[in-house]
PDB file of C-alpha atoms in Angstrom:
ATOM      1  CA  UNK A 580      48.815 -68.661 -33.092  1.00  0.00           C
ATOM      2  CA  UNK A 581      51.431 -68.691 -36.109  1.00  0.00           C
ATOM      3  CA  UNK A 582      49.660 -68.103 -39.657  1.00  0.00           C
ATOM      4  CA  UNK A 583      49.016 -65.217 -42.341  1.00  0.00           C
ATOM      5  CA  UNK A 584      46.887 -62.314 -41.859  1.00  0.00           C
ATOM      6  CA  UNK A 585      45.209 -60.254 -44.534  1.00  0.00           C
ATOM      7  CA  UNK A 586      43.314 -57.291 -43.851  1.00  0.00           C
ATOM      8  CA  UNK A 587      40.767 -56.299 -44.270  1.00  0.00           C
ATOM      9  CA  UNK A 588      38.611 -58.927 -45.395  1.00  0.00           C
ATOM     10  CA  UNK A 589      36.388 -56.891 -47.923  1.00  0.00           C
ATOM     11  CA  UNK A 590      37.651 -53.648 -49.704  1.00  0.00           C
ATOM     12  CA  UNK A 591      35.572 -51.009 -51.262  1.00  0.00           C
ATOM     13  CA  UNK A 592      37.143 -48.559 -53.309  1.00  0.00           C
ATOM     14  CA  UNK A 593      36.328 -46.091 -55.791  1.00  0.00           C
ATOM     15  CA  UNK A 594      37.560 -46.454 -59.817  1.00  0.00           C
ATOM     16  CA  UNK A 595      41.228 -44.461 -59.933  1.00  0.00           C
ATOM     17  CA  UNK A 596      41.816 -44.695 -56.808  1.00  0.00           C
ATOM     18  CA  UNK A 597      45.043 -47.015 -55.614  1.00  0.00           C
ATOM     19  CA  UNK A 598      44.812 -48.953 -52.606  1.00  0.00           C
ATOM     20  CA  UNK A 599      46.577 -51.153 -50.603  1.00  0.00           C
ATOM     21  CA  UNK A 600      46.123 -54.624 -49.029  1.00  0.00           C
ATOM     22  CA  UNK A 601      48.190 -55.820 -45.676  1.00  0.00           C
ATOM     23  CA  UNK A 602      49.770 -58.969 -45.557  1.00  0.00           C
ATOM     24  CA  UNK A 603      51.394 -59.660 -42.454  1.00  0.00           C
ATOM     25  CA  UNK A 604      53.014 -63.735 -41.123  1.00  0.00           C
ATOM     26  CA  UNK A 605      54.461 -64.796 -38.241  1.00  0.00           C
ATOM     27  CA  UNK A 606      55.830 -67.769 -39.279  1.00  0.00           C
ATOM     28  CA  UNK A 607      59.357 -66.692 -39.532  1.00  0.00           C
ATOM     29  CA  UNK A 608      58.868 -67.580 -43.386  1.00  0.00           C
ATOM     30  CA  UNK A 609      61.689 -65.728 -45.962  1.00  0.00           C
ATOM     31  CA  UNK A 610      59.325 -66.096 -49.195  1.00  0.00           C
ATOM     32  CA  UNK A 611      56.036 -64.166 -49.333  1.00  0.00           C
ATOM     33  CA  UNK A 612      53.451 -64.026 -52.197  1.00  0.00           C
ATOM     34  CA  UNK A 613      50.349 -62.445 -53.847  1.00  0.00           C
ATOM     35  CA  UNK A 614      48.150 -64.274 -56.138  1.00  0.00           C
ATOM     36  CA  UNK A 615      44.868 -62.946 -57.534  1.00  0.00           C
ATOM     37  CA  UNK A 616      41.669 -65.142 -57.793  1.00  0.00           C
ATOM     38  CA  UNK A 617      38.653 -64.820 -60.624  1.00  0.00           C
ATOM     39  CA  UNK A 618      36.342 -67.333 -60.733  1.00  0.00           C
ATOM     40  CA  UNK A 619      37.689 -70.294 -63.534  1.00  0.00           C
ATOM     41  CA  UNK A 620      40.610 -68.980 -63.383  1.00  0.00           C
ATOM     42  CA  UNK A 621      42.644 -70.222 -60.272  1.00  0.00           C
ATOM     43  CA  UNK A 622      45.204 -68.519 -59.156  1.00  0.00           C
ATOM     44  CA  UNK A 623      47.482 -66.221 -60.850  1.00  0.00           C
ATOM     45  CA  UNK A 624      50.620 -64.694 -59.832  1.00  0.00           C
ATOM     46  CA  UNK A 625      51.032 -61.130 -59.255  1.00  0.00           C
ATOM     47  CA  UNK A 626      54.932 -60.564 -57.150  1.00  0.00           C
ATOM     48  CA  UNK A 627      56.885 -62.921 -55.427  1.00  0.00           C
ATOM     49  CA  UNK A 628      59.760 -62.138 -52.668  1.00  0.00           C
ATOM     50  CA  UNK A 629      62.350 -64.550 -51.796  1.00  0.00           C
ATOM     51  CA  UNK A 630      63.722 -62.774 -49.109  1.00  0.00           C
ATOM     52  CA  UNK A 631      63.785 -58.663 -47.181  1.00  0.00           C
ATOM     53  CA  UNK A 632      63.910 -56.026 -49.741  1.00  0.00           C
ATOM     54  CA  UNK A 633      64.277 -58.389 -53.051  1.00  0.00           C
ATOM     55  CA  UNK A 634      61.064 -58.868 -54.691  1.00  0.00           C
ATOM     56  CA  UNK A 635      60.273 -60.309 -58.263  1.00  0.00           C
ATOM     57  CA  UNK A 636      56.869 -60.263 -60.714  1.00  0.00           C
ATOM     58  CA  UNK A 637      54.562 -62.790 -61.330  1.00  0.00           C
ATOM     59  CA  UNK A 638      52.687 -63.361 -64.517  1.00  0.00           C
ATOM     60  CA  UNK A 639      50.150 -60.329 -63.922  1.00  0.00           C
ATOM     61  CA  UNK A 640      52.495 -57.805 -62.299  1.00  0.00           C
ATOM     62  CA  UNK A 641      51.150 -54.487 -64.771  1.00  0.00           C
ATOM     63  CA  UNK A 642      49.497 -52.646 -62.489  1.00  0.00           C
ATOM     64  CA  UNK A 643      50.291 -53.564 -59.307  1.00  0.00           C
ATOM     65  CA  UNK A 644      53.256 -52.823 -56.744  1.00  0.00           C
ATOM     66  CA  UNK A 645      55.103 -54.024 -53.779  1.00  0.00           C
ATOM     67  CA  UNK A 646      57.380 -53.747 -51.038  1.00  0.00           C
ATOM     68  CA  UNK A 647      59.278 -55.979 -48.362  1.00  0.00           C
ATOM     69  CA  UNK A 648      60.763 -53.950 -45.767  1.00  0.00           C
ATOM     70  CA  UNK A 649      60.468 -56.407 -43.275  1.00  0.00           C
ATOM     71  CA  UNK A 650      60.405 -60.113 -43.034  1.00  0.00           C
ATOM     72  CA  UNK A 651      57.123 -60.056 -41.420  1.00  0.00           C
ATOM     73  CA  UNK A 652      55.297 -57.415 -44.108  1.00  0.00           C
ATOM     74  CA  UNK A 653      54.559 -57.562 -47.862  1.00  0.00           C
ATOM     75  CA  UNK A 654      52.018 -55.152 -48.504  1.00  0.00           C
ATOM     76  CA  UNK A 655      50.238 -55.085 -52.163  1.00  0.00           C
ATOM     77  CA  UNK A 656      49.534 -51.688 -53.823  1.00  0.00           C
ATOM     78  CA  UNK A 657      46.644 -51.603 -56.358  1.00  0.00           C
ATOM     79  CA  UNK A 658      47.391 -48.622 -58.582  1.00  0.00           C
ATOM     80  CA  UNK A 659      44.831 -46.998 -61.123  1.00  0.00           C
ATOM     81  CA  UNK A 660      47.083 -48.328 -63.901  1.00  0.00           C
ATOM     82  CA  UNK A 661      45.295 -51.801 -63.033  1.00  0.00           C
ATOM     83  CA  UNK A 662      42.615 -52.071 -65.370  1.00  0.00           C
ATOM     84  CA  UNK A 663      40.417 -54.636 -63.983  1.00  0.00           C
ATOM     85  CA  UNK A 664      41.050 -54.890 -60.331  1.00  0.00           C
ATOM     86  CA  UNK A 665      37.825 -56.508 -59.061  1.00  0.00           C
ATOM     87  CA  UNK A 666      39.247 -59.918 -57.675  1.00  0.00           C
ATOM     88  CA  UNK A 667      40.455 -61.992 -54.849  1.00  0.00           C
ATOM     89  CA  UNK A 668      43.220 -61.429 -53.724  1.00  0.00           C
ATOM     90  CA  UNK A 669      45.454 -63.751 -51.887  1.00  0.00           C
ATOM     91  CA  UNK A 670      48.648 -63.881 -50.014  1.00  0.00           C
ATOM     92  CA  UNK A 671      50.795 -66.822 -49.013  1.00  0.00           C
ATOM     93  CA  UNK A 672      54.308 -67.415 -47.490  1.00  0.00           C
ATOM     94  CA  UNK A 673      56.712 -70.351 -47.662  1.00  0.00           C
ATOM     95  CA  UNK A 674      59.855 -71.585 -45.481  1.00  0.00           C
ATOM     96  CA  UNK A 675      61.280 -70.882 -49.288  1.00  0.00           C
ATOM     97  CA  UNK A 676      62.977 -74.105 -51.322  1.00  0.00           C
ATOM     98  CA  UNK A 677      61.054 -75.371 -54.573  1.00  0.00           C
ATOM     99  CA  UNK A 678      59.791 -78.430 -52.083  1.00  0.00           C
ATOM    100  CA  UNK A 679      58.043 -76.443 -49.394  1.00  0.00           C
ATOM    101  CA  UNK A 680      54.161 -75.770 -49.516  1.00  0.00           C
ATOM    102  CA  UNK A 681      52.935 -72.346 -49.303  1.00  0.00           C
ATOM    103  CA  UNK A 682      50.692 -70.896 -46.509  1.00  0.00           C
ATOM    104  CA  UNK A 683      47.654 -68.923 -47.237  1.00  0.00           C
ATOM    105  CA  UNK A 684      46.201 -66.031 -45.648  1.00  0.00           C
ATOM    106  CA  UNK A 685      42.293 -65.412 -45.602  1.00  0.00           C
ATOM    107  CA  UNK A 686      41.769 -63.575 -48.607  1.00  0.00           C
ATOM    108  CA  UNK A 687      40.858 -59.909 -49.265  1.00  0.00           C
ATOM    109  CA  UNK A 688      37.814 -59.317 -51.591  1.00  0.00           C
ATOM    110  CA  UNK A 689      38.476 -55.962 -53.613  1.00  0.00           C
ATOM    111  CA  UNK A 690      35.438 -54.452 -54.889  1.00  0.00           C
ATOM    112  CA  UNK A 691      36.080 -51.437 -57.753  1.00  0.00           C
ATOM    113  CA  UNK A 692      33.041 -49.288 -58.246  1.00  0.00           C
TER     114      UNK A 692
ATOM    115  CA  UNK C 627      57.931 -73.592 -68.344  1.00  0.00           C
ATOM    116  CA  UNK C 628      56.197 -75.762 -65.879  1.00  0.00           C
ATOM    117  CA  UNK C 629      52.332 -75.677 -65.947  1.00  0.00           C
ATOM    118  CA  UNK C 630      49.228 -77.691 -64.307  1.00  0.00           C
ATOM    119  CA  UNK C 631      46.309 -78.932 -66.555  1.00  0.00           C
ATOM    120  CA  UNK C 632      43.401 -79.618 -64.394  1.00  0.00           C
ATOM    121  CA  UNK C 633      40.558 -81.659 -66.183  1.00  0.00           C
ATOM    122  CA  UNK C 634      37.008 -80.907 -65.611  1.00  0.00           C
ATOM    123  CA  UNK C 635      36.243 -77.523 -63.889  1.00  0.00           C
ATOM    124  CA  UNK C 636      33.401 -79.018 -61.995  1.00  0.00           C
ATOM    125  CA  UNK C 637      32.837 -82.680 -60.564  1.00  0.00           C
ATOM    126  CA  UNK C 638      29.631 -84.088 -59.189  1.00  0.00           C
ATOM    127  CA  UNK C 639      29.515 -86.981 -57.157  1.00  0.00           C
ATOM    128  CA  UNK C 640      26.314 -88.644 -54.667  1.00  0.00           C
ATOM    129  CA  UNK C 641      27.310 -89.156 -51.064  1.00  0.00           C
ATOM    130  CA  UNK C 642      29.557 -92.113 -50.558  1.00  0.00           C
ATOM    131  CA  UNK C 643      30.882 -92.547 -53.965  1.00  0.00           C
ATOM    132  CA  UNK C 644      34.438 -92.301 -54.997  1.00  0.00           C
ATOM    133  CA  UNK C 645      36.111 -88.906 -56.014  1.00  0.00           C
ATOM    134  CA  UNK C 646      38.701 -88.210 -59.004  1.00  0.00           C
ATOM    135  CA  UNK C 647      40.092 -85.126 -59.254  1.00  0.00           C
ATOM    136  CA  UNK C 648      42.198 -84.314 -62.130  1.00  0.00           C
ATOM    137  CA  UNK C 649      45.555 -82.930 -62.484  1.00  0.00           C
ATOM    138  CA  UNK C 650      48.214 -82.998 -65.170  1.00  0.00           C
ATOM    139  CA  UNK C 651      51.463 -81.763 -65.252  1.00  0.00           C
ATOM    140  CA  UNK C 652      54.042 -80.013 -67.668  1.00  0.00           C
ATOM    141  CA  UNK C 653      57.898 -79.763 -66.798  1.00  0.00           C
ATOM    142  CA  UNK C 654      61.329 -79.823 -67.288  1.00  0.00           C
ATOM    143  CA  UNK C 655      62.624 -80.705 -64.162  1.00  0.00           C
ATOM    144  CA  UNK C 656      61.834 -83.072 -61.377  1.00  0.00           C
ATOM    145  CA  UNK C 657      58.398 -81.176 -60.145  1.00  0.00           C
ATOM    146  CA  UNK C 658      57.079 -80.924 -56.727  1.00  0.00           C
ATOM    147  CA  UNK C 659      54.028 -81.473 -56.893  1.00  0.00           C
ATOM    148  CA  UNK C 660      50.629 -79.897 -54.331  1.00  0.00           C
ATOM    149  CA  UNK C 661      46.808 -80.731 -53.914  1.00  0.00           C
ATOM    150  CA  UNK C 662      45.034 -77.375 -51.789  1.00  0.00           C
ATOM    151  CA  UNK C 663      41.532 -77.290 -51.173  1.00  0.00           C
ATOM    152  CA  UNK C 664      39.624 -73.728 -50.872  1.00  0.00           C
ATOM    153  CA  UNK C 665      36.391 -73.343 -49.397  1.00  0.00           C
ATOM    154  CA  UNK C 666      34.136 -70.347 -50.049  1.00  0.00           C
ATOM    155  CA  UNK C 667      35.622 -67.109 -49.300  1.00  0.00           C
ATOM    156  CA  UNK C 668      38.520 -68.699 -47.697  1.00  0.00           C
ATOM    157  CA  UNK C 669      42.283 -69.394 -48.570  1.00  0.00           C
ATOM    158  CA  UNK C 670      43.887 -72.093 -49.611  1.00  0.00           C
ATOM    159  CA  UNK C 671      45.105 -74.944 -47.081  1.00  0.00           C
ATOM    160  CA  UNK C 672      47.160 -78.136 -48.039  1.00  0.00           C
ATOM    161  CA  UNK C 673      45.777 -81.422 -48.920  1.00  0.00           C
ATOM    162  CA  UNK C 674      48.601 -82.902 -49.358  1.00  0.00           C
ATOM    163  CA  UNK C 675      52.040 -82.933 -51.562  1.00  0.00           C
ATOM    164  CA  UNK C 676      54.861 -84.909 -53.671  1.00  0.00           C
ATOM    165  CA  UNK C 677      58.366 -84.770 -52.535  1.00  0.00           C
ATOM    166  CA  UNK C 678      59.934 -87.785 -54.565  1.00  0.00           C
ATOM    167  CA  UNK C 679      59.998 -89.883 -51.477  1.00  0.00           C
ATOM    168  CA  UNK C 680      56.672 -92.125 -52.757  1.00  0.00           C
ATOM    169  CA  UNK C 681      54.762 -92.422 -55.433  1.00  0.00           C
ATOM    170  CA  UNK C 682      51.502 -92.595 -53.630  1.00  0.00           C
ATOM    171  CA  UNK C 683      50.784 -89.612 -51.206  1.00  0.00           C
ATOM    172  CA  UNK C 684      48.571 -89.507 -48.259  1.00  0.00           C
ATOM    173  CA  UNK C 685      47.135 -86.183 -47.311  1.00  0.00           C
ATOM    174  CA  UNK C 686      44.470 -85.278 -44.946  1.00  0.00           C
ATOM    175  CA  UNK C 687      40.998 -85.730 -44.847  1.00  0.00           C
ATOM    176  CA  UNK C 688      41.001 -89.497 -46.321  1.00  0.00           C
ATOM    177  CA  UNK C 689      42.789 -87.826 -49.582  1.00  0.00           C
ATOM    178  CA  UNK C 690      45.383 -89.014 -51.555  1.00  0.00           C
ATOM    179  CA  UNK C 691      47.054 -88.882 -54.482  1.00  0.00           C
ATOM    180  CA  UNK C 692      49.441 -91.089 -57.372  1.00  0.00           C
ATOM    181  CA  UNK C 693      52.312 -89.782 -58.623  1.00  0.00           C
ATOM    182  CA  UNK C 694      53.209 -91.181 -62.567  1.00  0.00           C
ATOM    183  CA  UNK C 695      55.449 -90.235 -64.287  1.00  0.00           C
ATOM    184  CA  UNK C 696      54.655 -92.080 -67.441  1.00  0.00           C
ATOM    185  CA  UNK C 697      51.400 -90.293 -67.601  1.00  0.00           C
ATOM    186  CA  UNK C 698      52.501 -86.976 -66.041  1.00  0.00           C
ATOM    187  CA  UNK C 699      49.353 -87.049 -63.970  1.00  0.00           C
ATOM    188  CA  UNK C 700      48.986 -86.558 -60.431  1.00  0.00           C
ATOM    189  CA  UNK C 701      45.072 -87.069 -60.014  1.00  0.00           C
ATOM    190  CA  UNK C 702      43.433 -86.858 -56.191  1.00  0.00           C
ATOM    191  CA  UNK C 703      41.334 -89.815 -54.886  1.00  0.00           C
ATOM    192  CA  UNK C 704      39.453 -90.243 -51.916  1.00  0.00           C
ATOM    193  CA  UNK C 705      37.327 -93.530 -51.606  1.00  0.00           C
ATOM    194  CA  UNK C 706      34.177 -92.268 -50.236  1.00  0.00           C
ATOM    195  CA  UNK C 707      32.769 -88.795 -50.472  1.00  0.00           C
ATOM    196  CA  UNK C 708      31.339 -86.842 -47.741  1.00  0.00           C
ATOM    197  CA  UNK C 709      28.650 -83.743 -47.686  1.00  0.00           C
ATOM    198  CA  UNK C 710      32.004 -81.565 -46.390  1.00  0.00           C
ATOM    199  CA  UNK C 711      34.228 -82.448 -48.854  1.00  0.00           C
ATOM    200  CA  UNK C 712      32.038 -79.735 -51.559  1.00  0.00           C
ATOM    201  CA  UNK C 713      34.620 -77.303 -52.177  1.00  0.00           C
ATOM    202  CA  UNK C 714      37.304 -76.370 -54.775  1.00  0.00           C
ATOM    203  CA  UNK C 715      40.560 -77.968 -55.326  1.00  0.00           C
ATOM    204  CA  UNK C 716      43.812 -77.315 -57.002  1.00  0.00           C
ATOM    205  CA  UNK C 717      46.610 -78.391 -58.802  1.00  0.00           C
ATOM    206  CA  UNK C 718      50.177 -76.968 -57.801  1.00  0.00           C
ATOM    207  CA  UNK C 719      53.885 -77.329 -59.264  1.00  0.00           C
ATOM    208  CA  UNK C 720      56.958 -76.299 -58.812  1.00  0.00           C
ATOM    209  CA  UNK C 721      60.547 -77.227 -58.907  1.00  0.00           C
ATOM    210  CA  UNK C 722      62.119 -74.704 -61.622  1.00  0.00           C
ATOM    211  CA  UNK C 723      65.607 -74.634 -60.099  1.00  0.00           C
ATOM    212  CA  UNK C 724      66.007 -71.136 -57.803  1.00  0.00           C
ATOM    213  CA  UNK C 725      62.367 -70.494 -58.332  1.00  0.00           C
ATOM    214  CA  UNK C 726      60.186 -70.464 -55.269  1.00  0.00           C
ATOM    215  CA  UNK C 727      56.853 -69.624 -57.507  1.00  0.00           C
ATOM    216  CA  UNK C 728      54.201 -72.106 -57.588  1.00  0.00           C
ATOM    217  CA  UNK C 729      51.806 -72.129 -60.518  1.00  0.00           C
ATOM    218  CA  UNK C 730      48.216 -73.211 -60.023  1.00  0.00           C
ATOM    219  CA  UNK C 731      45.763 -75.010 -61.980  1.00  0.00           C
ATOM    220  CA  UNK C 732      42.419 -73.470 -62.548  1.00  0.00           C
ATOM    221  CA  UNK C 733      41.049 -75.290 -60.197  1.00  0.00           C
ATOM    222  CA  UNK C 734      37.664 -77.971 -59.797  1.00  0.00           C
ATOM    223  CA  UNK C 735      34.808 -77.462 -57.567  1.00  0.00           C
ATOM    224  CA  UNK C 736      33.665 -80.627 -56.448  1.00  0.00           C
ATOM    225  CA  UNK C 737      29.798 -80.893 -55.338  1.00  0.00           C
ATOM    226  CA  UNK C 738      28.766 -83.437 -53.372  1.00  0.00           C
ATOM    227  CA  UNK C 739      24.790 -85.014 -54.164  1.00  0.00           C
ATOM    228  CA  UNK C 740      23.130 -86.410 -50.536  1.00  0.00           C
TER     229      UNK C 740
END
C-alpha cells in the first residue's frame, strides 16, 4: 500500500539529548514536510522540501534540522537547541504545485523528560 | 502573507443536527483552499478541497463546503451529524506563487451529543 510512514509512533527521550524522527513515502511525491502539533494550536511549520537535496524552513525552524537525500526520506533531527520539544510531530508529502493536497503520515508523539 | 482564521475552537452539536465549521481566509492571490479532519492520535486525511473549478465543494463523508469570495470564508457543512463525525478539523491555504507550504488553522474539535 502507497502512503507515509513515521516511526516510531511514541518517542521517549531524555532533556539535551537530540533525536531523530523517520519519515519515509512511497508515493513517488517530490515535496515532503514536517509540521509540529500542540494542542490549540494546529499545525505549525517546521521545514519544507520541494524536491532531493533542496530543503527550506518553516515558521518554527530554530532548533530543528533536516535532510533529503533521497526522494523517498526526510528525516527530522530534534537538537538540544529546541527549547520546548514536547509535541506532535507530523509529516506529510505532496505531488508538489500550490493546488495539490498534502498526505499525512501517522504522527510521532515526542515525549522530553 | 496568506493565513486561515478558524472561528470557535470547539463546536457542540446533538446527534442529527446540522454542523458549521468555521474557516476564514487571508490572501493575496487566488488561494487553494483544504478542509482535513484528525482523529485522536492520528494524522491528518482530506475532507475535501477548492480548486477554482466550483464554488461549492463536495468532500467525503456527507461534507461540504462554500467557497465566497465576498466574505473570504470557506465554512464546512454537513446536514446531519453523526456519533463518528467527533473529531478535529482544519482550515488549510495555499496558493503563494512557487510556494508549496500550506498554513493551517488552529483547528475545531467538533463533539457530537447522542
Amino acid at each position: 500500500d502507497g502512503g507515509i510512514t513515521q516511526s516510531p509512533k511514541y518517542l521517549f527521550r531524555k532533556e539535551g539529548q537530540n533525536v531523530t524522527l523517520s519519515c519515509e513515502q512511497n508515493l513517488n511525491h517530490d515535496a515532503m514536510y514536517w509540521y509540529r502539533q500542540d494542542p490549540g494550536q494546529g499545525l505549525r511549520l517546521i521545514y519544507y522540501s520541494q524536491i532531493v537535496n533542496d530543503f527550506q524552513k518553516g515558521d518554527i525552524a530554530e532548533g530543528y534540522s533536516v535532510s533529503r537525500e533521497k526522494k523517498e526520506s526526510f528525516p527530522l533531527t530534534v537538537t538540544s537547541a529546541q527549547k520546548n520539544p514536547t509535541a506532535f510531530y507530523l509529516c506529510a508529502s505532496s505531488i508538489g504545485g500550490v493546488n495539490t493536497e498534502a498526505f499525512f503520515g501517522q504522527g510521532t508523539r515526542l515525549t522530553v523528560v | 502573507a496568506q493565513s486561515v482564521t478558524q472561528l470557535g475552537s470547539h463546536v457542540s452539536v446533538s446527534e442529527g443536527a446540522l454542523v458549521l465549521l468555521r474557516c476564514n481566509y487571508s490572501s493575496s492571490v487566488p488561494p487553494y483552499l483544504f478542509w482535513y479532519v484528525q482523529y485522536p492520535n492520528q494524522g491528518l486525511q482530506l475532507l475535501l478541497k477548492y480548486t477554482s473549478a466550483a464554488t461549492l465543494v463536495k468532500g467525503i463523508n456527507g461534507f461540504e463546503a462554500e467557497f465566497k469570495k465576498s466574505e473570504t470564508s470557506f465554512h464546512l457543512t454537513k446536514p446531519s451529524a453523526h456519533m463518528s463525525d467527533a473529531a478535529e478539523y482544519f482550515c488549510a491555504v495555499s496558493g503563494a506563487r512557487s510556494s508549496y507550504k500550506l498554513i493551517f488553522g488552529s483547528g475545531t474539535r467538533l463533539l457530537v451529543r447522542p
